[in-house]
PDB file of C-alpha atoms in Angstrom:
ATOM      1  CA  ILE H   1      11.085-165.910 -71.084  1.00  0.00           C
ATOM      2  CA  LEU H   2      12.865-162.722 -72.328  1.00  0.00           C
ATOM      3  CA  LYS H   3      10.510-159.766 -72.378  1.00  0.00           C
ATOM      4  CA  PHE H   4      11.442-156.921 -74.596  1.00  0.00           C
ATOM      5  CA  THR H   5      10.624-153.309 -73.515  1.00  0.00           C
ATOM      6  CA  LEU H   6      10.745-150.979 -76.665  1.00  0.00           C
ATOM      7  CA  THR H   7      10.875-146.993 -76.534  1.00  0.00           C
ATOM      8  CA  PRO H   8      10.187-144.951 -79.441  1.00  0.00           C
ATOM      9  CA  ILE H   9      13.753-144.427 -81.425  1.00  0.00           C
ATOM     10  CA  TRP H  10      15.488-142.312 -83.415  1.00  0.00           C
ATOM     11  CA  ARG H  11      16.250-143.772 -86.982  1.00  0.00           C
ATOM     12  CA  TYR H  12      19.600-145.406 -86.187  1.00  0.00           C
ATOM     13  CA  GLU H  13      19.361-146.348 -82.679  1.00  0.00           C
ATOM     14  CA  SER H  14      20.489-150.084 -81.984  1.00  0.00           C
ATOM     15  CA  VAL H  15      20.057-152.912 -79.558  1.00  0.00           C
ATOM     16  CA  TRP H  16      22.997-155.245 -78.558  1.00  0.00           C
ATOM     17  CA  PHE H  17      22.288-158.792 -77.554  1.00  0.00           C
ATOM     18  CA  LEU H  18      24.383-161.693 -76.279  1.00  0.00           C
ATOM     19  CA  VAL H  19      24.248-165.617 -76.170  1.00  0.00           C
ATOM     20  CA  ARG H  20      25.961-168.530 -75.499  1.00  0.00           C
ATOM     21  CA  THR H  21      25.967-170.948 -77.968  1.00  0.00           C
ATOM     22  CA  HIS H  22      24.526-174.073 -76.783  1.00  0.00           C
ATOM     23  CA  THR H  23      22.819-175.945 -79.928  1.00  0.00           C
ATOM     24  CA  ASP H  24      21.044-178.840 -78.619  1.00  0.00           C
ATOM     25  CA  TRP H  25      18.002-177.037 -77.963  1.00  0.00           C
ATOM     26  CA  LEU H  26      17.955-175.613 -81.310  1.00  0.00           C
ATOM     27  CA  SER H  27      16.921-178.529 -83.213  1.00  0.00           C
ATOM     28  CA  SER H  28      13.125-177.994 -82.007  1.00  0.00           C
ATOM     29  CA  LEU H  29      13.036-174.993 -83.744  1.00  0.00           C
ATOM     30  CA  ARG H  30      11.648-174.677 -87.295  1.00  0.00           C
ATOM     31  CA  SER H  31      10.888-172.418 -90.126  1.00  0.00           C
ATOM     32  CA  ARG H  32       8.019-172.547 -92.158  1.00  0.00           C
ATOM     33  CA  ILE H  33       9.614-172.532 -95.379  1.00  0.00           C
ATOM     34  CA  PRO H  34      11.864-175.719 -96.242  1.00  0.00           C
ATOM     35  CA  CYS H  35      15.160-174.203 -97.197  1.00  0.00           C
ATOM     36  CA  LYS H  36      18.635-175.507 -97.804  1.00  0.00           C
ATOM     37  CA  ILE H  37      21.446-173.564 -95.660  1.00  0.00           C
ATOM     38  CA  ARG H  38      25.192-173.326 -96.585  1.00  0.00           C
ATOM     39  CA  GLN H  39      28.263-171.211 -96.996  1.00  0.00           C
ATOM     40  CA  ALA H  40      28.478-168.937 -99.590  1.00  0.00           C
ATOM     41  CA  ASP H  41      31.209-168.797-102.039  1.00  0.00           C
ATOM     42  CA  LEU H  42      32.424-166.421-105.168  1.00  0.00           C
ATOM     43  CA  HIS H  43      29.561-168.469-107.053  1.00  0.00           C
ATOM     44  CA  ASP H  44      26.765-167.032-105.345  1.00  0.00           C
ATOM     45  CA  LEU H  45      27.940-163.337-105.973  1.00  0.00           C
ATOM     46  CA  ASP H  46      25.442-163.099-109.225  1.00  0.00           C
ATOM     47  CA  ARG H  47      22.789-164.793-107.412  1.00  0.00           C
ATOM     48  CA  MET H  48      22.839-162.528-104.199  1.00  0.00           C
ATOM     49  CA  GLU H  49      20.632-159.712-106.547  1.00  0.00           C
ATOM     50  CA  GLY H  50      17.733-158.217-103.987  1.00  0.00           C
ATOM     51  CA  LEU H  51      20.149-159.485-101.267  1.00  0.00           C
ATOM     52  CA  ASN H  52      22.800-157.220-102.172  1.00  0.00           C
ATOM     53  CA  PHE H  53      24.944-154.777 -99.713  1.00  0.00           C
ATOM     54  CA  GLY H  54      27.257-153.424-102.233  1.00  0.00           C
ATOM     55  CA  SER H  55      29.367-153.956-105.159  1.00  0.00           C
ATOM     56  CA  ARG H  56      30.365-157.234-106.510  1.00  0.00           C
ATOM     57  CA  GLU H  57      34.031-156.386-105.866  1.00  0.00           C
ATOM     58  CA  ALA H  58      33.213-155.475-102.195  1.00  0.00           C
ATOM     59  CA  LEU H  59      31.431-158.804-101.442  1.00  0.00           C
ATOM     60  CA  ALA H  60      34.067-161.014-103.161  1.00  0.00           C
ATOM     61  CA  ALA H  61      36.724-159.203-100.817  1.00  0.00           C
ATOM     62  CA  ALA H  62      34.332-160.125 -97.704  1.00  0.00           C
ATOM     63  CA  LEU H  63      33.800-163.461 -99.167  1.00  0.00           C
ATOM     64  CA  SER H  64      37.716-163.881 -99.330  1.00  0.00           C
ATOM     65  CA  ASN H  65      38.286-162.504 -95.755  1.00  0.00           C
ATOM     66  CA  PRO H  66      39.394-165.485 -93.233  1.00  0.00           C
ATOM     67  CA  HIS H  67      37.337-163.858 -90.447  1.00  0.00           C
ATOM     68  CA  ASP H  68      34.186-163.103 -92.442  1.00  0.00           C
ATOM     69  CA  PHE H  69      32.009-165.570 -93.778  1.00  0.00           C
ATOM     70  CA  CYS H  70      28.308-165.412 -95.394  1.00  0.00           C
ATOM     71  CA  PHE H  71      25.707-167.962 -94.859  1.00  0.00           C
ATOM     72  CA  VAL H  72      22.814-168.286 -97.487  1.00  0.00           C
ATOM     73  CA  ALA H  73      19.333-169.889 -97.501  1.00  0.00           C
ATOM     74  CA  GLU H  74      17.934-171.366-100.987  1.00  0.00           C
ATOM     75  CA  TYR H  75      14.582-172.302-101.681  1.00  0.00           C
ATOM     76  CA  GLN H  76      13.555-173.658-104.904  1.00  0.00           C
ATOM     77  CA  GLU H  77      17.217-172.961-106.496  1.00  0.00           C
ATOM     78  CA  LYS H  78      16.716-169.345-105.369  1.00  0.00           C
ATOM     79  CA  LEU H  79      18.703-167.366-102.806  1.00  0.00           C
ATOM     80  CA  ILE H  80      16.205-165.972-100.368  1.00  0.00           C
ATOM     81  CA  ALA H  81      18.396-164.957 -97.388  1.00  0.00           C
ATOM     82  CA  ILE H  82      21.920-164.369 -96.286  1.00  0.00           C
ATOM     83  CA  GLN H  83      23.742-163.712 -92.900  1.00  0.00           C
ATOM     84  CA  TRP H  84      27.330-162.192 -92.967  1.00  0.00           C
ATOM     85  CA  VAL H  85      29.378-163.684 -89.597  1.00  0.00           C
ATOM     86  CA  LEU H  86      32.587-161.632 -88.492  1.00  0.00           C
ATOM     87  CA  VAL H  87      34.773-164.019 -86.427  1.00  0.00           C
ATOM     88  CA  GLY H  88      37.115-162.963 -83.706  1.00  0.00           C
ATOM     89  CA  GLY H  89      40.422-162.504 -83.897  1.00  0.00           C
ATOM     90  CA  GLY H  90      40.648-160.017 -86.691  1.00  0.00           C
ATOM     91  CA  GLU H  91      40.979-156.473 -86.675  1.00  0.00           C
ATOM     92  CA  GLY H  92      37.605-155.878 -85.398  1.00  0.00           C
ATOM     93  CA  PHE H  93      34.930-153.604 -86.626  1.00  0.00           C
ATOM     94  CA  THR H  94      32.992-150.266 -85.889  1.00  0.00           C
ATOM     95  CA  ILE H  95      29.458-150.208 -85.542  1.00  0.00           C
ATOM     96  CA  TYR H  96      27.958-147.223 -87.530  1.00  0.00           C
ATOM     97  CA  PRO H  97      26.559-144.517 -87.097  1.00  0.00           C
ATOM     98  CA  PHE H  98      28.021-144.667 -83.314  1.00  0.00           C
ATOM     99  CA  GLY H  99      31.638-144.880 -84.192  1.00  0.00           C
ATOM    100  CA  THR H 100      31.915-147.725 -81.496  1.00  0.00           C
ATOM    101  CA  SER H 101      35.063-149.794 -82.137  1.00  0.00           C
ATOM    102  CA  VAL H 102      34.543-153.404 -81.309  1.00  0.00           C
ATOM    103  CA  ARG H 103      37.442-156.193 -81.051  1.00  0.00           C
ATOM    104  CA  LEU H 104      36.300-159.822 -80.803  1.00  0.00           C
ATOM    105  CA  ALA H 105      37.944-162.520 -78.550  1.00  0.00           C
ATOM    106  CA  GLU H 106      39.168-165.197 -80.156  1.00  0.00           C
ATOM    107  CA  ASP H 107      36.064-167.306 -79.260  1.00  0.00           C
ATOM    108  CA  GLU H 108      33.425-164.508 -80.229  1.00  0.00           C
ATOM    109  CA  TYR H 109      31.653-163.802 -83.212  1.00  0.00           C
ATOM    110  CA  TYR H 110      29.538-161.093 -84.774  1.00  0.00           C
ATOM    111  CA  LEU H 111      26.312-161.662 -86.729  1.00  0.00           C
ATOM    112  CA  HIS H 112      25.899-158.396 -88.949  1.00  0.00           C
ATOM    113  CA  ASP H 113      24.222-157.722 -92.320  1.00  0.00           C
ATOM    114  CA  ALA H 114      21.008-160.261 -92.491  1.00  0.00           C
ATOM    115  CA  ARG H 115      18.559-159.982 -95.193  1.00  0.00           C
ATOM    116  CA  THR H 116      15.678-161.650 -96.768  1.00  0.00           C
ATOM    117  CA  LEU H 117      14.032-161.307 -99.984  1.00  0.00           C
ATOM    118  CA  LYS H 118      10.620-159.217 -99.064  1.00  0.00           C
ATOM    119  CA  ASP H 119       8.494-162.423-100.484  1.00  0.00           C
ATOM    120  CA  TYR H 120      10.013-164.676 -97.817  1.00  0.00           C
ATOM    121  CA  ARG H 121      10.250-162.639 -94.939  1.00  0.00           C
ATOM    122  CA  GLY H 122       8.671-163.657 -91.446  1.00  0.00           C
ATOM    123  CA  ARG H 123       8.931-167.340 -92.712  1.00  0.00           C
ATOM    124  CA  GLY H 124      12.111-168.545 -90.561  1.00  0.00           C
ATOM    125  CA  ALA H 125      14.827-168.531 -93.230  1.00  0.00           C
ATOM    126  CA  ILE H 126      17.031-166.328 -90.846  1.00  0.00           C
ATOM    127  CA  LEU H 127      16.301-168.769 -88.100  1.00  0.00           C
ATOM    128  CA  GLU H 128      17.760-171.797 -90.001  1.00  0.00           C
ATOM    129  CA  ILE H 129      20.429-169.651 -91.131  1.00  0.00           C
ATOM    130  CA  GLU H 130      21.186-168.963 -87.430  1.00  0.00           C
ATOM    131  CA  LYS H 131      20.925-172.740 -86.275  1.00  0.00           C
ATOM    132  CA  GLU H 132      23.458-173.405 -88.667  1.00  0.00           C
ATOM    133  CA  ILE H 133      25.853-170.650 -87.806  1.00  0.00           C
ATOM    134  CA  PHE H 134      25.632-171.736 -84.090  1.00  0.00           C
ATOM    135  CA  ARG H 135      26.491-175.170 -85.098  1.00  0.00           C
ATOM    136  CA  PHE H 136      29.304-174.426 -87.423  1.00  0.00           C
ATOM    137  CA  LEU H 137      31.013-171.972 -85.102  1.00  0.00           C
ATOM    138  CA  SER H 138      30.394-173.878 -81.933  1.00  0.00           C
ATOM    139  CA  LEU H 139      32.214-177.025 -83.610  1.00  0.00           C
ATOM    140  CA  ARG H 140      35.134-174.757 -83.950  1.00  0.00           C
ATOM    141  CA  GLY H 141      35.225-173.815 -80.116  1.00  0.00           C
ATOM    142  CA  PHE H 142      33.211-170.194 -80.756  1.00  0.00           C
ATOM    143  CA  LYS H 143      31.207-169.855 -77.185  1.00  0.00           C
ATOM    144  CA  SER H 144      29.539-166.132 -77.747  1.00  0.00           C
ATOM    145  CA  VAL H 145      27.871-164.173 -80.402  1.00  0.00           C
ATOM    146  CA  TYR H 146      26.827-160.671 -80.843  1.00  0.00           C
ATOM    147  CA  THR H 147      24.322-158.677 -83.255  1.00  0.00           C
ATOM    148  CA  ASP H 148      22.787-155.569 -83.325  1.00  0.00           C
ATOM    149  CA  ILE H 149      19.095-155.279 -84.038  1.00  0.00           C
ATOM    150  CA  LEU H 150      16.817-151.753 -84.479  1.00  0.00           C
ATOM    151  CA  PRO H 151      14.129-151.982 -81.818  1.00  0.00           C
ATOM    152  CA  LYS H 152      11.457-151.336 -84.333  1.00  0.00           C
ATOM    153  CA  ASN H 153      12.726-154.318 -86.159  1.00  0.00           C
ATOM    154  CA  PHE H 154       9.957-156.710 -84.526  1.00  0.00           C
ATOM    155  CA  ILE H 155      10.458-159.802 -86.727  1.00  0.00           C
ATOM    156  CA  SER H 156      14.325-160.189 -85.958  1.00  0.00           C
ATOM    157  CA  LEU H 157      13.818-159.442 -82.355  1.00  0.00           C
ATOM    158  CA  ASN H 158      11.442-162.240 -82.144  1.00  0.00           C
ATOM    159  CA  THR H 159      13.614-164.557 -83.871  1.00  0.00           C
ATOM    160  CA  PHE H 160      16.631-163.978 -82.095  1.00  0.00           C
ATOM    161  CA  GLU H 161      14.365-164.128 -78.801  1.00  0.00           C
ATOM    162  CA  LYS H 162      13.614-167.479 -79.913  1.00  0.00           C
ATOM    163  CA  LEU H 163      17.281-168.378 -80.347  1.00  0.00           C
ATOM    164  CA  GLY H 164      17.780-167.362 -76.760  1.00  0.00           C
ATOM    165  CA  PHE H 165      19.511-163.762 -77.285  1.00  0.00           C
ATOM    166  CA  ARG H 166      19.131-161.512 -74.399  1.00  0.00           C
ATOM    167  CA  LYS H 167      20.055-157.952 -73.820  1.00  0.00           C
ATOM    168  CA  PHE H 168      23.744-156.940 -73.336  1.00  0.00           C
ATOM    169  CA  GLU H 169      23.695-153.221 -73.876  1.00  0.00           C
ATOM    170  CA  ARG H 170      21.580-150.240 -75.837  1.00  0.00           C
ATOM    171  CA  LEU H 171      23.653-147.687 -78.058  1.00  0.00           C
ATOM    172  CA  SER H 172      21.859-144.409 -78.825  1.00  0.00           C
ATOM    173  CA  LEU H 173      22.985-141.391 -80.685  1.00  0.00           C
TER     174      LEU H 173
END
């Protein structure tokens, strides 16, 4: 079992994780809310209120990018959580505020910008999204996944620990 040692942090300090996507053992993990998971599309833009990361135009551009995907969790006809995924082979990305540039290999992907509506946090919606992302991308030959989480975000750290993530690199300002 992975144990995290957390120390006091600066506001923007981040922890990176790495995992191999073996999905057979993920089916036993369950959320506490029966949500439907699917890939987002342009029709979801108006429904992302409360989960929004930017302007409608920026979200539409991201959804049109062949290297960026968004998965959503729906519960009772409401979008309650989203998770963005950047897949390898594209231009790469920069980790803010560190200025670290990252280029992903063809079989790697990066989980970024996850959000859950406040009333649904800690109930496993992101866990269900991650399981679907693992399934979706492992069927397409992706083998490694990266993400970054603030050390003070204990709910996310716990979720990703359940998913088998291990420490990869710690970035500090």
